[in-house]
Amino acid sequence: YIDYKRSHRYIDYDDMLMIVASVLKQNKNLRERISSLYDHILIDEMQDTNPLQWMLLESFIDKCHLFCVGDDAQSIYAFRQADYKNIINFEKDYKECNTIKLEENYRSTNNILNAANSVIKNNSQRKDLNLWSQKGDGFKVKYMRSYDEKHEVTLVLSEIQKLLDEGYERSEIGILYRTNAQSRIV
């Protein structure tokens, strides 16, 4: 891929970032000129930034106010070299920063959040966070372990049947999954 790009004089998105970051790092006058154009820079989903993106941001740190938003427990782009430690190390590297924790969750109930908190607390490399909700406790969380996807769908269908037997309508029942591929067996 790299040889093909070179032979055709192509660059991809990462190449563009690398070129800009390298030029800014090497050229102090250009770095100061460009960074002086911005007072504030927002970095959303900071936990999903990769070292190359962080290298680009470093050119702006002394001149701009960085506003970083993210959740180290929700990093999902490790496959493209995202490093959740960027958000953890930001506070360590920039002691003068202010941290605002957003611990109130508006979507889930406390039973779900307590289950999430108990899982997340086992990660030794994380920010201290305690999620809570004003939505009350909600239904109890039920943990089930399946052996494979067929067993998993059997468990799900069994739970749906129990809900129907208890008087729930089909329109009150939903199945949530992370990726569409997980729906195939259902």
PDB file of C-alpha atoms in Angstrom:
ATOM      1  CA  TYR A   1       0.000   0.000   0.000  1.00  0.00           C
ATOM      2  CA  ILE A   2       2.758   2.441   0.948  1.00  0.00           C
ATOM      3  CA  ASP A   3       4.774   1.596  -2.174  1.00  0.00           C
ATOM      4  CA  TYR A   4       1.665   1.977  -4.326  1.00  0.00           C
ATOM      5  CA  LYS A   5       0.955   5.393  -2.818  1.00  0.00           C
ATOM      6  CA  ARG A   6       4.536   6.525  -3.393  1.00  0.00           C
ATOM      7  CA  SER A   7       4.683   5.266  -6.964  1.00  0.00           C
ATOM      8  CA  HIS A   8       1.434   7.080  -7.803  1.00  0.00           C
ATOM      9  CA  ARG A   9       2.231  10.163  -5.711  1.00  0.00           C
ATOM     10  CA  TYR A  10      -0.872   9.585  -3.567  1.00  0.00           C
ATOM     11  CA  ILE A  11      -1.352  10.535   0.037  1.00  0.00           C
ATOM     12  CA  ASP A  12      -4.083   9.442   2.405  1.00  0.00           C
ATOM     13  CA  TYR A  13      -5.615  11.139   5.431  1.00  0.00           C
ATOM     14  CA  ASP A  14      -2.909   9.976   7.848  1.00  0.00           C
ATOM     15  CA  ASP A  15      -0.236  11.187   5.422  1.00  0.00           C
ATOM     16  CA  MET A  16      -1.849  14.626   5.393  1.00  0.00           C
ATOM     17  CA  LEU A  17      -1.867  14.751   9.181  1.00  0.00           C
ATOM     18  CA  MET A  18       1.758  13.611   9.321  1.00  0.00           C
ATOM     19  CA  ILE A  19       2.895  16.216   6.785  1.00  0.00           C
ATOM     20  CA  VAL A  20       1.119  19.061   8.573  1.00  0.00           C
ATOM     21  CA  ALA A  21       2.259  17.914  12.036  1.00  0.00           C
ATOM     22  CA  SER A  22       5.879  17.534  10.876  1.00  0.00           C
ATOM     23  CA  VAL A  23       5.969  20.922   9.155  1.00  0.00           C
ATOM     24  CA  LEU A  24       4.441  22.628  12.205  1.00  0.00           C
ATOM     25  CA  LYS A  25       6.881  20.899  14.531  1.00  0.00           C
ATOM     26  CA  GLN A  26       9.901  21.910  12.427  1.00  0.00           C
ATOM     27  CA  ASN A  27       8.853  25.442  11.495  1.00  0.00           C
ATOM     28  CA  LYS A  28       8.421  27.614  14.610  1.00  0.00           C
ATOM     29  CA  ASN A  29       7.318  30.723  12.674  1.00  0.00           C
ATOM     30  CA  LEU A  30       4.616  28.833  10.794  1.00  0.00           C
ATOM     31  CA  ARG A  31       3.525  27.049  13.974  1.00  0.00           C
ATOM     32  CA  GLU A  32       3.156  30.366  15.825  1.00  0.00           C
ATOM     33  CA  ARG A  33       1.399  32.022  12.916  1.00  0.00           C
ATOM     34  CA  ILE A  34      -1.170  29.254  12.497  1.00  0.00           C
ATOM     35  CA  SER A  35      -1.738  28.715  16.210  1.00  0.00           C
ATOM     36  CA  SER A  36      -2.283  32.462  16.684  1.00  0.00           C
ATOM     37  CA  LEU A  37      -5.367  32.174  14.458  1.00  0.00           C
ATOM     38  CA  TYR A  38      -7.204  30.172  17.137  1.00  0.00           C
ATOM     39  CA  ASP A  39      -8.079  31.010  20.718  1.00  0.00           C
ATOM     40  CA  HIS A  40      -9.792  27.711  21.490  1.00  0.00           C
ATOM     41  CA  ILE A  41      -9.732  24.249  19.965  1.00  0.00           C
ATOM     42  CA  LEU A  42     -12.291  21.575  20.800  1.00  0.00           C
ATOM     43  CA  ILE A  43     -11.194  17.951  20.694  1.00  0.00           C
ATOM     44  CA  ASP A  44     -14.260  15.727  20.881  1.00  0.00           C
ATOM     45  CA  GLU A  45     -13.917  12.015  21.655  1.00  0.00           C
ATOM     46  CA  MET A  46     -10.388  12.580  22.952  1.00  0.00           C
ATOM     47  CA  GLN A  47     -10.137   8.907  23.969  1.00  0.00           C
ATOM     48  CA  ASP A  48     -10.196   8.003  20.270  1.00  0.00           C
ATOM     49  CA  THR A  49      -7.292  10.211  19.197  1.00  0.00           C
ATOM     50  CA  ASN A  50      -4.194   8.454  17.949  1.00  0.00           C
ATOM     51  CA  PRO A  51      -0.544   9.466  18.463  1.00  0.00           C
ATOM     52  CA  LEU A  52      -0.450  11.180  15.062  1.00  0.00           C
ATOM     53  CA  GLN A  53      -3.471  13.332  15.879  1.00  0.00           C
ATOM     54  CA  TRP A  54      -1.959  14.139  19.260  1.00  0.00           C
ATOM     55  CA  MET A  55       1.317  15.144  17.583  1.00  0.00           C
ATOM     56  CA  LEU A  56      -0.657  17.593  15.445  1.00  0.00           C
ATOM     57  CA  LEU A  57      -2.381  19.054  18.512  1.00  0.00           C
ATOM     58  CA  GLU A  58       0.893  19.593  20.351  1.00  0.00           C
ATOM     59  CA  SER A  59       1.652  22.520  18.035  1.00  0.00           C
ATOM     60  CA  PHE A  60      -1.300  24.406  19.467  1.00  0.00           C
ATOM     61  CA  ILE A  61      -0.956  23.674  23.178  1.00  0.00           C
ATOM     62  CA  ASP A  62       1.087  26.739  24.156  1.00  0.00           C
ATOM     63  CA  LYS A  63      -0.970  29.211  22.118  1.00  0.00           C
ATOM     64  CA  CYS A  64      -4.556  27.951  22.330  1.00  0.00           C
ATOM     65  CA  HIS A  65      -6.949  26.785  24.987  1.00  0.00           C
ATOM     66  CA  LEU A  66      -7.746  23.139  24.376  1.00  0.00           C
ATOM     67  CA  PHE A  67     -11.187  21.876  25.338  1.00  0.00           C
ATOM     68  CA  CYS A  68     -11.028  18.094  25.437  1.00  0.00           C
ATOM     69  CA  VAL A  69     -14.165  15.988  25.768  1.00  0.00           C
ATOM     70  CA  GLY A  70     -14.148  12.246  26.129  1.00  0.00           C
ATOM     71  CA  ASP A  71     -14.581   9.115  28.179  1.00  0.00           C
ATOM     72  CA  ASP A  72     -11.618   6.792  28.578  1.00  0.00           C
ATOM     73  CA  ALA A  73     -14.004   3.869  29.176  1.00  0.00           C
ATOM     74  CA  GLN A  74     -15.528   4.279  25.716  1.00  0.00           C
ATOM     75  CA  SER A  75     -12.490   4.070  23.473  1.00  0.00           C
ATOM     76  CA  ILE A  76     -13.465   2.019  20.421  1.00  0.00           C
ATOM     77  CA  TYR A  77     -10.849   2.842  17.789  1.00  0.00           C
ATOM     78  CA  ALA A  78      -7.802   0.896  18.959  1.00  0.00           C
ATOM     79  CA  PHE A  79      -7.852  -0.854  15.563  1.00  0.00           C
ATOM     80  CA  ARG A  80      -6.767   2.467  14.024  1.00  0.00           C
ATOM     81  CA  GLN A  81      -4.191   3.144  16.740  1.00  0.00           C
ATOM     82  CA  ALA A  82      -6.395   5.299  19.006  1.00  0.00           C
ATOM     83  CA  ASP A  83      -4.860   5.576  22.455  1.00  0.00           C
ATOM     84  CA  TYR A  84      -7.270   6.233  25.323  1.00  0.00           C
ATOM     85  CA  LYS A  85      -4.244   7.240  27.426  1.00  0.00           C
ATOM     86  CA  ASN A  86      -4.213  10.573  25.551  1.00  0.00           C
ATOM     87  CA  ILE A  87      -7.150  11.697  27.665  1.00  0.00           C
ATOM     88  CA  ILE A  88      -5.741  10.221  30.872  1.00  0.00           C
ATOM     89  CA  ASN A  89      -2.288  11.719  30.342  1.00  0.00           C
ATOM     90  CA  PHE A  90      -3.658  15.136  29.412  1.00  0.00           C
ATOM     91  CA  GLU A  91      -4.308  15.953  33.067  1.00  0.00           C
ATOM     92  CA  LYS A  92      -0.895  14.632  34.074  1.00  0.00           C
ATOM     93  CA  ASP A  93       0.944  16.542  31.365  1.00  0.00           C
ATOM     94  CA  TYR A  94      -1.013  19.784  31.774  1.00  0.00           C
ATOM     95  CA  LYS A  95      -1.493  20.267  35.496  1.00  0.00           C
ATOM     96  CA  GLU A  96      -3.107  23.694  35.003  1.00  0.00           C
ATOM     97  CA  CYS A  97      -6.085  22.198  33.165  1.00  0.00           C
ATOM     98  CA  ASN A  98      -9.539  22.100  34.693  1.00  0.00           C
ATOM     99  CA  THR A  99     -11.421  18.824  34.729  1.00  0.00           C
ATOM    100  CA  ILE A 100     -15.188  18.711  34.770  1.00  0.00           C
ATOM    101  CA  LYS A 101     -16.710  15.282  35.329  1.00  0.00           C
ATOM    102  CA  LEU A 102     -20.060  14.593  33.740  1.00  0.00           C
ATOM    103  CA  GLU A 103     -21.282  11.777  35.945  1.00  0.00           C
ATOM    104  CA  GLU A 104     -25.035  12.222  35.657  1.00  0.00           C
ATOM    105  CA  ASN A 105     -26.447   9.982  32.956  1.00  0.00           C
ATOM    106  CA  TYR A 106     -29.735  10.988  31.351  1.00  0.00           C
ATOM    107  CA  ARG A 107     -30.422   7.770  29.436  1.00  0.00           C
ATOM    108  CA  SER A 108     -30.005   4.882  31.856  1.00  0.00           C
ATOM    109  CA  THR A 109     -31.326   3.890  35.257  1.00  0.00           C
ATOM    110  CA  ASN A 110     -29.185   3.418  38.361  1.00  0.00           C
ATOM    111  CA  ASN A 111     -29.249  -0.385  38.175  1.00  0.00           C
ATOM    112  CA  ILE A 112     -27.677  -0.273  34.722  1.00  0.00           C
ATOM    113  CA  LEU A 113     -25.181   2.403  35.762  1.00  0.00           C
ATOM    114  CA  ASN A 114     -24.234   0.540  38.956  1.00  0.00           C
ATOM    115  CA  ALA A 115     -23.522  -2.557  36.857  1.00  0.00           C
ATOM    116  CA  ALA A 116     -21.406  -0.459  34.476  1.00  0.00           C
ATOM    117  CA  ASN A 117     -19.582   1.198  37.397  1.00  0.00           C
ATOM    118  CA  SER A 118     -18.764  -2.190  38.920  1.00  0.00           C
ATOM    119  CA  VAL A 119     -17.248  -3.407  35.646  1.00  0.00           C
ATOM    120  CA  ILE A 120     -15.374  -0.175  34.835  1.00  0.00           C
ATOM    121  CA  LYS A 121     -13.812   0.111  38.315  1.00  0.00           C
ATOM    122  CA  ASN A 122     -11.762  -3.028  37.582  1.00  0.00           C
ATOM    123  CA  ASN A 123      -9.746  -1.111  34.984  1.00  0.00           C
ATOM    124  CA  SER A 124      -6.665   0.174  36.819  1.00  0.00           C
ATOM    125  CA  GLN A 125      -5.835   2.671  34.041  1.00  0.00           C
ATOM    126  CA  ARG A 126      -8.915   4.850  34.132  1.00  0.00           C
ATOM    127  CA  LYS A 127     -10.232   8.115  35.441  1.00  0.00           C
ATOM    128  CA  ASP A 128     -12.258   7.945  38.624  1.00  0.00           C
ATOM    129  CA  LEU A 129     -15.914   8.288  37.679  1.00  0.00           C
ATOM    130  CA  ASN A 130     -19.186   7.322  39.348  1.00  0.00           C
ATOM    131  CA  LEU A 131     -22.145   7.358  36.963  1.00  0.00           C
ATOM    132  CA  TRP A 132     -25.624   7.992  38.379  1.00  0.00           C
ATOM    133  CA  SER A 133     -29.101   8.898  37.225  1.00  0.00           C
ATOM    134  CA  GLN A 134     -32.196  10.676  38.468  1.00  0.00           C
ATOM    135  CA  LYS A 135     -34.324   8.145  36.569  1.00  0.00           C
ATOM    136  CA  GLY A 136     -34.537   5.812  39.575  1.00  0.00           C
ATOM    137  CA  ASP A 137     -33.337   2.258  39.902  1.00  0.00           C
ATOM    138  CA  GLY A 138     -35.250   0.716  37.004  1.00  0.00           C
ATOM    139  CA  PHE A 139     -35.331  -2.996  36.317  1.00  0.00           C
ATOM    140  CA  LYS A 140     -32.705  -5.246  37.824  1.00  0.00           C
ATOM    141  CA  VAL A 141     -29.839  -6.185  35.544  1.00  0.00           C
ATOM    142  CA  LYS A 142     -29.750  -9.837  34.606  1.00  0.00           C
ATOM    143  CA  TYR A 143     -26.397 -11.328  33.684  1.00  0.00           C
ATOM    144  CA  MET A 144     -26.431 -14.344  31.413  1.00  0.00           C
ATOM    145  CA  ARG A 145     -23.475 -16.100  29.844  1.00  0.00           C
ATOM    146  CA  SER A 146     -23.859 -17.863  26.540  1.00  0.00           C
ATOM    147  CA  TYR A 147     -21.636 -20.453  24.945  1.00  0.00           C
ATOM    148  CA  ASP A 148     -22.033 -19.246  21.369  1.00  0.00           C
ATOM    149  CA  GLU A 149     -24.316 -17.036  19.286  1.00  0.00           C
ATOM    150  CA  LYS A 150     -26.996 -19.743  18.906  1.00  0.00           C
ATOM    151  CA  HIS A 151     -27.149 -20.234  22.659  1.00  0.00           C
ATOM    152  CA  GLU A 152     -27.249 -16.466  23.083  1.00  0.00           C
ATOM    153  CA  VAL A 153     -30.262 -16.067  20.802  1.00  0.00           C
ATOM    154  CA  THR A 154     -31.988 -18.946  22.601  1.00  0.00           C
ATOM    155  CA  LEU A 155     -31.524 -17.093  25.895  1.00  0.00           C
ATOM    156  CA  VAL A 156     -32.825 -13.855  24.376  1.00  0.00           C
ATOM    157  CA  LEU A 157     -35.884 -15.545  22.873  1.00  0.00           C
ATOM    158  CA  SER A 158     -36.581 -17.262  26.183  1.00  0.00           C
ATOM    159  CA  GLU A 159     -36.503 -13.890  27.974  1.00  0.00           C
ATOM    160  CA  ILE A 160     -38.837 -12.410  25.353  1.00  0.00           C
ATOM    161  CA  GLN A 161     -41.269 -15.283  25.862  1.00  0.00           C
ATOM    162  CA  LYS A 162     -41.220 -14.694  29.635  1.00  0.00           C
ATOM    163  CA  LEU A 163     -42.049 -11.015  29.077  1.00  0.00           C
ATOM    164  CA  LEU A 164     -44.898 -11.915  26.719  1.00  0.00           C
ATOM    165  CA  ASP A 165     -46.218 -14.411  29.293  1.00  0.00           C
ATOM    166  CA  GLU A 166     -46.134 -11.623  31.918  1.00  0.00           C
ATOM    167  CA  GLY A 167     -48.383  -9.488  29.711  1.00  0.00           C
ATOM    168  CA  TYR A 168     -45.930  -7.242  27.903  1.00  0.00           C
ATOM    169  CA  GLU A 169     -46.815  -6.313  24.335  1.00  0.00           C
ATOM    170  CA  ARG A 170     -44.431  -7.139  21.496  1.00  0.00           C
ATOM    171  CA  SER A 171     -44.158  -3.395  20.789  1.00  0.00           C
ATOM    172  CA  GLU A 172     -42.694  -2.914  24.300  1.00  0.00           C
ATOM    173  CA  ILE A 173     -39.786  -5.285  23.673  1.00  0.00           C
ATOM    174  CA  GLY A 174     -36.573  -4.492  21.832  1.00  0.00           C
ATOM    175  CA  ILE A 175     -33.225  -6.128  21.254  1.00  0.00           C
ATOM    176  CA  LEU A 176     -30.193  -3.860  21.355  1.00  0.00           C
ATOM    177  CA  TYR A 177     -26.915  -4.863  19.762  1.00  0.00           C
ATOM    178  CA  ARG A 178     -23.677  -3.052  18.989  1.00  0.00           C
ATOM    179  CA  THR A 179     -23.194  -3.951  15.327  1.00  0.00           C
ATOM    180  CA  ASN A 180     -25.657  -5.024  12.666  1.00  0.00           C
ATOM    181  CA  ALA A 181     -23.768  -8.282  12.109  1.00  0.00           C
ATOM    182  CA  GLN A 182     -24.933  -9.397  15.570  1.00  0.00           C
ATOM    183  CA  SER A 183     -28.547  -9.283  14.389  1.00  0.00           C
ATOM    184  CA  ARG A 184     -28.101 -11.980  11.755  1.00  0.00           C
ATOM    185  CA  ILE A 185     -28.685 -14.901  14.105  1.00  0.00           C
ATOM    186  CA  VAL A 186     -31.765 -13.191  15.568  1.00  0.00           C
TER     187      VAL A 186
END
